[in-house]
Coordinates of C-alpha atoms in Angstrom, one line a residue:
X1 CA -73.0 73.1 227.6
X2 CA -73.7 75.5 224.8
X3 CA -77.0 74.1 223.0
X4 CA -75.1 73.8 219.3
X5 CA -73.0 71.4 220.9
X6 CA -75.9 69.6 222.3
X7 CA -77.5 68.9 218.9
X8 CA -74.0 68.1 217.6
X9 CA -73.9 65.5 220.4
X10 CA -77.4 64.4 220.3
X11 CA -76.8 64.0 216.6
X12 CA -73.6 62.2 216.7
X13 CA -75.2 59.5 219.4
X14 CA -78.4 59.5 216.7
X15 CA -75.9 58.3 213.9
X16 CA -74.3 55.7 216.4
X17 CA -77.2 54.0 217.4
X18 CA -78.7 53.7 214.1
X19 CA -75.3 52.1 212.8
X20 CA -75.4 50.1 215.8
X21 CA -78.7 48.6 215.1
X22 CA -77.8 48.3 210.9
X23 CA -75.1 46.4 212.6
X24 CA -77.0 43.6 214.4
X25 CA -79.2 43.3 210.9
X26 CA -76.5 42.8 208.7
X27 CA -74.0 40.3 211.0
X28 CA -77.7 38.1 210.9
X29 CA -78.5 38.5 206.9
X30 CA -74.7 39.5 205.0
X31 CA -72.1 37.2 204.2
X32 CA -69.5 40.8 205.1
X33 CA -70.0 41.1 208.8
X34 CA -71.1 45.0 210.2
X35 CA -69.0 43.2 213.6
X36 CA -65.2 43.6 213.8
X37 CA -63.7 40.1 214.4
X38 CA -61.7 41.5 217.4
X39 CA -65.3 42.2 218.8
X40 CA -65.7 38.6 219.3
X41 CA -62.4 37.6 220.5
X42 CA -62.9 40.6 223.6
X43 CA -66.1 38.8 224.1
X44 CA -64.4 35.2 224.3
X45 CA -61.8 36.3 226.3
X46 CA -63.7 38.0 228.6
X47 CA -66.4 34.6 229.1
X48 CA -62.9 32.6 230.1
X49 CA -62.7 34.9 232.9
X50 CA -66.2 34.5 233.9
X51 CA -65.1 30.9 234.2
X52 CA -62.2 31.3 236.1
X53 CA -59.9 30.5 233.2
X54 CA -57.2 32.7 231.0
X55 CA -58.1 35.1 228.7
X56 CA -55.3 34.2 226.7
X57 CA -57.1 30.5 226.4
X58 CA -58.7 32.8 223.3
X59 CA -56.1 32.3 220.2
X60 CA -55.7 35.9 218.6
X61 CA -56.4 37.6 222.4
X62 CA -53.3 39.8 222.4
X63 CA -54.5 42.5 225.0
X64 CA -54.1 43.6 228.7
X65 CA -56.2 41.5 230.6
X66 CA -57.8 44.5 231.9
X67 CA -59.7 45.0 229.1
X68 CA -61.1 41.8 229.1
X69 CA -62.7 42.3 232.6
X70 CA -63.9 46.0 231.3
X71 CA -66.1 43.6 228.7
X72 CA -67.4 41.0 231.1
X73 CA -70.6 42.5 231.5
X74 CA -70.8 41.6 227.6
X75 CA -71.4 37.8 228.5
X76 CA -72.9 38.9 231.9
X77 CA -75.4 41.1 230.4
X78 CA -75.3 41.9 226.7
X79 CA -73.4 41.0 223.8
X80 CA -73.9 44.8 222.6
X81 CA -72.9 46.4 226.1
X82 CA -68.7 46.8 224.5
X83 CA -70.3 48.5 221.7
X84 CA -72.5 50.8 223.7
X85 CA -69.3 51.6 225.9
X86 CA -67.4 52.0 223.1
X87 CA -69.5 54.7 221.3
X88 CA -69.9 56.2 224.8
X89 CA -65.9 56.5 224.6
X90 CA -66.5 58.0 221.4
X91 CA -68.4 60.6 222.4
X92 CA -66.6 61.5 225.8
X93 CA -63.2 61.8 223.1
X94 CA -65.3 64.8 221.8
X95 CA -66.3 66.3 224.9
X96 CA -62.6 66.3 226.1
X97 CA -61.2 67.9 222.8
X98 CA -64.0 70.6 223.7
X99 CA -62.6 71.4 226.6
X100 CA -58.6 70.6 225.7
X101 CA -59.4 73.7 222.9
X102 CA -61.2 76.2 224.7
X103 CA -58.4 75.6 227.5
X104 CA -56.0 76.0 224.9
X105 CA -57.8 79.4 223.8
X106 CA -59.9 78.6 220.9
X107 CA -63.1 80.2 220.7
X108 CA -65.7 78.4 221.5
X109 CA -67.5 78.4 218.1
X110 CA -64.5 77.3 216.8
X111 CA -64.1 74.3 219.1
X112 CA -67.4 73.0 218.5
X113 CA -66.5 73.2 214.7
X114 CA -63.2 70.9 215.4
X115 CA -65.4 68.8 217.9
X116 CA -67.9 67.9 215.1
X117 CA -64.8 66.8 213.0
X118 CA -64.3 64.1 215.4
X119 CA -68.0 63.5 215.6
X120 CA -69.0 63.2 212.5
X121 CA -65.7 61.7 211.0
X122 CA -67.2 58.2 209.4
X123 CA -63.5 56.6 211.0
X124 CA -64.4 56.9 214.4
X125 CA -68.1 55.7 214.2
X126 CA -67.6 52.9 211.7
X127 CA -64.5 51.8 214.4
X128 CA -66.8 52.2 217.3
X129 CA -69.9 50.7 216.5
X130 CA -68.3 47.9 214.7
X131 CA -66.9 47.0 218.5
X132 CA -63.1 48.1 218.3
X133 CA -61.7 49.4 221.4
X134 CA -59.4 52.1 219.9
X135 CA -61.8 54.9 221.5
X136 CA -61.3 54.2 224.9
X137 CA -57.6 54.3 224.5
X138 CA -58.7 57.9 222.8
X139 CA -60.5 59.1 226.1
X140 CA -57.1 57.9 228.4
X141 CA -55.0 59.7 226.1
X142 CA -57.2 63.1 225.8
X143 CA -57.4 62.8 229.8
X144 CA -54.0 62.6 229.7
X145 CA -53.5 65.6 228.0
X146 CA -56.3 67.4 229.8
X147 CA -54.8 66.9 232.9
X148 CA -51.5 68.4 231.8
X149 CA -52.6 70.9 230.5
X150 CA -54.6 72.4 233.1
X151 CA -51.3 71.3 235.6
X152 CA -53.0 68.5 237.7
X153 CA -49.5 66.1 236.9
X154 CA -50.7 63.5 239.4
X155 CA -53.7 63.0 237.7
X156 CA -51.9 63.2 234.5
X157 CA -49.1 60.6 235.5
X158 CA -51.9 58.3 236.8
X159 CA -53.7 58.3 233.1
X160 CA -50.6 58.0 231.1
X161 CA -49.5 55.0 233.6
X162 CA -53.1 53.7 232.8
X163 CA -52.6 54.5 229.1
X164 CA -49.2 52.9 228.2
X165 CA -50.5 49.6 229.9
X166 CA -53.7 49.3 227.5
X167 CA -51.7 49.5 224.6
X168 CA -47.9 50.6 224.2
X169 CA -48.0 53.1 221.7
X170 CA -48.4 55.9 224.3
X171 CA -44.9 55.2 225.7
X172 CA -43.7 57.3 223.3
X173 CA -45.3 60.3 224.8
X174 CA -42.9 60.1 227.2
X175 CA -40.0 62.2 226.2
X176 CA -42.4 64.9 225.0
X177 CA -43.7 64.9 228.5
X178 CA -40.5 65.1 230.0
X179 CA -39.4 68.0 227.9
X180 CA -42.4 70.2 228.8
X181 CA -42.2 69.4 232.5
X182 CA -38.3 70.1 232.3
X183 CA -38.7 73.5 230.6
X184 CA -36.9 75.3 227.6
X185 CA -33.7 75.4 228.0
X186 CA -31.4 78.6 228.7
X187 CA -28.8 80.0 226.6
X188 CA -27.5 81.5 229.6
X189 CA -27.7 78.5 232.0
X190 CA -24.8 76.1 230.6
X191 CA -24.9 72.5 229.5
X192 CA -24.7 71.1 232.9
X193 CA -27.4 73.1 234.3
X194 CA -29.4 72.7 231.5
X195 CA -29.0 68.7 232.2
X196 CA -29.8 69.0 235.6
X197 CA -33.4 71.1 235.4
X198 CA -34.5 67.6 233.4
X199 CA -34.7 66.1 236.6
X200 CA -37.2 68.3 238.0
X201 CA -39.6 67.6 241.4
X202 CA -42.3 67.6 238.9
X203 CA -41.0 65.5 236.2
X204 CA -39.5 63.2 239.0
X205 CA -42.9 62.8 240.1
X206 CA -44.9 61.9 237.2
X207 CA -42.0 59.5 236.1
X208 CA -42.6 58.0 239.6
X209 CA -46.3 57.7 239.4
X210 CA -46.9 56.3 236.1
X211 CA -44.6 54.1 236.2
X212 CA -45.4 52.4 239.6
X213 CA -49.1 52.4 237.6
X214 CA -47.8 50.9 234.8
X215 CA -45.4 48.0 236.9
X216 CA -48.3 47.8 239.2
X217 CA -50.6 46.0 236.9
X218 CA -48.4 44.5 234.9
X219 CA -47.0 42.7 238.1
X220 CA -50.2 41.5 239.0
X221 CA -51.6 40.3 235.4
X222 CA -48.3 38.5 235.3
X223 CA -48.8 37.1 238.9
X224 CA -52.4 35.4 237.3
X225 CA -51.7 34.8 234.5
X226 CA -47.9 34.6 234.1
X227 CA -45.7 34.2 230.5
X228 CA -48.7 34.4 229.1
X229 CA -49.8 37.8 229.8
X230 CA -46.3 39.3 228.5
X231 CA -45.8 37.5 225.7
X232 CA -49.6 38.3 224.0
X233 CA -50.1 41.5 225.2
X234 CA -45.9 43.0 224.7
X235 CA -43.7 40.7 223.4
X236 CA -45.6 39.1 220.5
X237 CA -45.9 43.2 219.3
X238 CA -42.1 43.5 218.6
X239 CA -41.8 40.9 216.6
X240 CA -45.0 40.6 214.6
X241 CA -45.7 41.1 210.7
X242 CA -49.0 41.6 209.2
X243 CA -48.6 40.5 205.8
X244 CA -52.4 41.1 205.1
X245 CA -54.1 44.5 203.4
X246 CA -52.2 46.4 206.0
X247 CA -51.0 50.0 205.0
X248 CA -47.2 49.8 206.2
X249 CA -44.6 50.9 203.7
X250 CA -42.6 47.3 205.2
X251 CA -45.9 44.9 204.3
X252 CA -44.6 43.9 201.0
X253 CA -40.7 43.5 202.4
X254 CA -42.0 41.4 205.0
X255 CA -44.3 39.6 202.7
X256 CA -41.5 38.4 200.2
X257 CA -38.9 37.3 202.8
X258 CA -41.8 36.2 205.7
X259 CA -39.9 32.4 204.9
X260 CA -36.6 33.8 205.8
X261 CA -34.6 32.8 209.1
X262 CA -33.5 36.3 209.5
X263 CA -37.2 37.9 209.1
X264 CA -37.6 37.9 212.6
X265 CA -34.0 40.3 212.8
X266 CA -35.6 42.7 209.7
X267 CA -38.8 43.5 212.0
X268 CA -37.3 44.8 214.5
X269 CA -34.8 46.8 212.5
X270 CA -37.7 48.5 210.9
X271 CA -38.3 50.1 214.5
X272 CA -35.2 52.3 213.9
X273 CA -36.6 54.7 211.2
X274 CA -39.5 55.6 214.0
X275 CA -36.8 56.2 216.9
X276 CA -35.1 58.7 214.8
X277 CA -38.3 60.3 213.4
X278 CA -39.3 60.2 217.1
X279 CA -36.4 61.9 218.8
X280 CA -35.9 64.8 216.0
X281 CA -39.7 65.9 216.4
X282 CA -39.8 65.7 220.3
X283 CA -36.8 67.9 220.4
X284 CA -38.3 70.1 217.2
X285 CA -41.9 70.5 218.7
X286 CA -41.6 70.3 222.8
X287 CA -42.9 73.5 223.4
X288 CA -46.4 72.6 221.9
X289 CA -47.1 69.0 223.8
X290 CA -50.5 68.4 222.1
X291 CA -49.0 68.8 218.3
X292 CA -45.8 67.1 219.9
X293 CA -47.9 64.1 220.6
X294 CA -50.0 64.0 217.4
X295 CA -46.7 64.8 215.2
X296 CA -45.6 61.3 216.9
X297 CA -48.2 59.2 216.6
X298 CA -48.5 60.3 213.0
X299 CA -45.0 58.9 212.9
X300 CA -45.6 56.1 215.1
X301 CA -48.7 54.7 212.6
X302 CA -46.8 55.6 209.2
X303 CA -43.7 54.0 210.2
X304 CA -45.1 51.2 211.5
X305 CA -44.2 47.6 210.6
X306 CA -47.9 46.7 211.2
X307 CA -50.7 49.5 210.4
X308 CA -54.5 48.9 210.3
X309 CA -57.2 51.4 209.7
X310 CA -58.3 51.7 213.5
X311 CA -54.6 52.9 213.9
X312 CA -55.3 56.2 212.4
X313 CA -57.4 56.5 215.1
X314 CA -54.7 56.8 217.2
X315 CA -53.3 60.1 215.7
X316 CA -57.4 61.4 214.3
X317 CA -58.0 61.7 217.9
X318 CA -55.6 64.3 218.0
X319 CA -56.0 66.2 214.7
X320 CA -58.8 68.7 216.2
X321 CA -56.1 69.9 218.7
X322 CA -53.9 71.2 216.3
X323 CA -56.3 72.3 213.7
X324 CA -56.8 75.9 214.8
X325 CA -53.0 76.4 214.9
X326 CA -52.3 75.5 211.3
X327 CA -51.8 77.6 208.2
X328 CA -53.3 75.5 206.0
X329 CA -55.5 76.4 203.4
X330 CA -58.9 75.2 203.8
X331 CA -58.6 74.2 199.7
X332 CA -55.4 72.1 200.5
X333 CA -56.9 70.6 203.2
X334 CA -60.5 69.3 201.6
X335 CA -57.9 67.8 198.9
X336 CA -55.3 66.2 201.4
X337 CA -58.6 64.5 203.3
X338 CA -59.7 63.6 199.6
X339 CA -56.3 61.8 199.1
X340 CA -56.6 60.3 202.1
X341 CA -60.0 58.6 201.3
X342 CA -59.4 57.9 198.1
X343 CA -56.2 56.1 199.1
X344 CA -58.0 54.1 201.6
X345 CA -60.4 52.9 199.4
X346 CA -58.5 51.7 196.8
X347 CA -56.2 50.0 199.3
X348 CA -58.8 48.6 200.8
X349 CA -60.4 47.3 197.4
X350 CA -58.2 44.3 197.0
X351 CA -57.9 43.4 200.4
X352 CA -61.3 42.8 200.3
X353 CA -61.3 40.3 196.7
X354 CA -58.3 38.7 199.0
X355 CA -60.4 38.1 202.2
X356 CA -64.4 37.1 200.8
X357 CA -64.1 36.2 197.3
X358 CA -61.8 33.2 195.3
X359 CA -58.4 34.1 195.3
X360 CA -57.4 32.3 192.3
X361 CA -59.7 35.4 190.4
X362 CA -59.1 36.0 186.5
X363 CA -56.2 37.8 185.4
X364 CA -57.6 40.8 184.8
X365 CA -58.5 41.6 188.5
X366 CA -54.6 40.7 189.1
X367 CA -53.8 43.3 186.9
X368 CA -56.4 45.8 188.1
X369 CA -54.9 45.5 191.9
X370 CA -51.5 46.3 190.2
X371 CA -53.1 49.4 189.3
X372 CA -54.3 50.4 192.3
X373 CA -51.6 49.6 194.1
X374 CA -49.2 51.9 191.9
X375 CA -52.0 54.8 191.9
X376 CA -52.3 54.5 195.8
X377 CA -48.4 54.7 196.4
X378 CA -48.9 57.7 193.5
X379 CA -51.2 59.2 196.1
X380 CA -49.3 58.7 199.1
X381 CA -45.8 60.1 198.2
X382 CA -48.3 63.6 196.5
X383 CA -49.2 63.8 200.1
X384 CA -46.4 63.6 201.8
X385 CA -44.3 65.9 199.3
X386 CA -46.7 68.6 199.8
X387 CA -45.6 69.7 203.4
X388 CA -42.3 68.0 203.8
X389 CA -39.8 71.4 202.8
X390 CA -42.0 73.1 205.2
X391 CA -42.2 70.5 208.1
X392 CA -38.2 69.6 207.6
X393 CA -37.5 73.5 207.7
X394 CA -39.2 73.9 211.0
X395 CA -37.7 71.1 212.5
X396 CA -34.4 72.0 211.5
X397 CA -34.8 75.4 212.9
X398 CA -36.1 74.0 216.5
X399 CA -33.9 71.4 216.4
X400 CA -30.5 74.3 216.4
X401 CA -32.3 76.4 218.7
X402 CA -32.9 73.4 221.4
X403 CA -28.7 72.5 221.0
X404 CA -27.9 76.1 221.2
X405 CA -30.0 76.5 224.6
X406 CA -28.1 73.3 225.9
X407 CA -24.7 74.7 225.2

């Protein structure tokens, strides 16, 4: 390992561990808690296991079971051992982009530069070290990746398996998969044999793998624990509305008609404008599976009925991939990330008065997160206009060259 990425790593685990221990001091002196809340429900679940009970005997536990034996060794041991593994997820993430960019032919200066994004983004260590799991999804979905890209598919099919049944959102990875393993289709070849090279040996194969993975534990999770384990760690998903400081465009729709007998109808409708979105970009951006992926999980979180900040996680993870294959300016760029912040902060600002201080507050503060809340959707739709002609021109374009290779 090249020794700039040494002190970038050394550094990055430096900035971790002080956090870490800023962390223990303020959940013991602050009324605001460094610890995330979900911290504590892993750790609950996981002591009902070490007794022989259900996880799900923990209200709020809505995860594979699996993760709540990966954090037994928190009662076992330490109540800061998920946190250590966590930041150790963190930094693994890193170590895999390294290596997902130089095999993708990035120099290797400029890998370390899009490492250190990752490293030293103040997202990924304030989610880590306050005891969110997000990063060792990140590690199973860069491994993932990894493994694809440098053609070890069994390996590959075994993560993804592994992947979809920590958390769900991965699934949609899948038709991107499928289209690189089944090619670019030929002008030449005809519809018909165009249809039948998408059911390759090798796609066959990694459909076969992951998903005897993914049944595998779900079928013996659901032989311990039964209705319980779907329900809480699937089915509650589809049909459940956060209508708390979350940043989906449906929070406020779902707020005002949360009362309503056809609410529970309205959230799953909202899953419609994400299959669409989903199934134009993995036909406009197949050939490139890493952007492919990020490109949907940036669609997957914005779309979302429910989005938190650990979500952007999910597509952050990502980011450094694709940064050495865009055009933009470095200018543009600073001032999208500033957007971004900016937004999150003032989103964030009310949520907070909302959660720790008296909600019957004066006026003036009502009026103040009216403000905000126009300036932030201000910000939002500034962002998104400033590469949509560009990204629906490209898409477009793919998009007839992909129907024109099928017919």
């Amino acid at each position: 390992m090249d020794a700039r990425l040494c002190v970038m790593f050394i550094a990055a685990l430096l900035i971790r561990l002080v956090l870490l221990c800023f962390g223990v001091y303020q959940d013991q002196n602050l009324q605001l808690k460094y610890t995330d809340v979900d911290y504590h429900v892993f750790t609950d679940a996981s002591r009902f296991i070490t007794q022989g009970q259900s996880p799900y005997n923990r209200s709020t536990f809505r995860y594979t079971p699996a993760l709540a034996l990966i954090l037994t060794p928190n009662v076992l041991l330490s109540a800061h051992f998920g946190k250590l593994l966590f930041v150790a997820c963190d930094l693994l993430s890193a170590l895999l982009l390294f290596r997902l960019l130089v095999l993708r032919g990035a120099s290797r200066s400029s890998a370390c530069v899009c490492c250190g994004l990752w490293l030293f983004n103040p997202l990924p260590i304030g989610v880590s070290t306050r005891g969110n799991a997000e990063s060792l999804l990140a590690v199973l979905v860069l491994s993932t990746l990894l493994c694809l890209e440098s053609r070890r598919r069994t390996s590959a099919a075994l993560l993804f398996g592994l992947s979809v049944h920590m958390k769900i959102y991965p699934f949609t990875y899948a038709l991107p998969i499928a289209l690189s393993l089944a090619g670019t289709p030929s002008r030449g070849r005809g519809p018909v044999r165009n249809l039948l090279r998408c059911f390759s040996k090798d796609l066959l194969r990694f459909a076969a793998v992951s998903g005897s993975v993914f049944f595998g534990l779900n079928a013996v999770f659901y032989y311990v624990y039964g209705w319980d384990f779907l329900q809480e760690s699937y089915l509650y998903h589809l049909t459940r509305r956060d209508i708390r400081h979350n940043f989906s465009p449906y929070f406020y729709m779902l707020y005002v008609t949360a009362e309503r007998h056809w609410s529970g109808a309205l959230a799953l409708v909202c899953f419609l404008p994400q299959l669409l979105l989903l199934s134009l970009s993995s036909l406009a951006f197949r050939s490139d599976l890493p952007f492919c992926c990020f490109i949907h999980t940036a669609v997957f979180v914005s779309f979302n009925k429910v989005c938190t900040s650990q979500y952007f996680l999910w597509y952050l993870c990502l980011l450094p991939l694709v940064l050495p294959r865009l055009t933009l300016s470095l200018r543009r760029g600073l001032g999208l990330l500033l957007l971004w912040f900016v937004g999150q902060a003032l989103w964030l600002s009310p949520a907070y008065y909302l959660e720790f201080e008296d909600p019957q507050r004066p006026s003036k503060r009502k009026q103040t997160d009216r403000h905000i809340y126009c300036l932030v959707e201000a910000l939002m739709t500034a962002v998104l206009e400033l590469k949509s002609a560009e990204w629906e021109q490209t898409c477009l374009m793919n998009i007839i060259y992909t129907s024109e290779g099928f017919v």
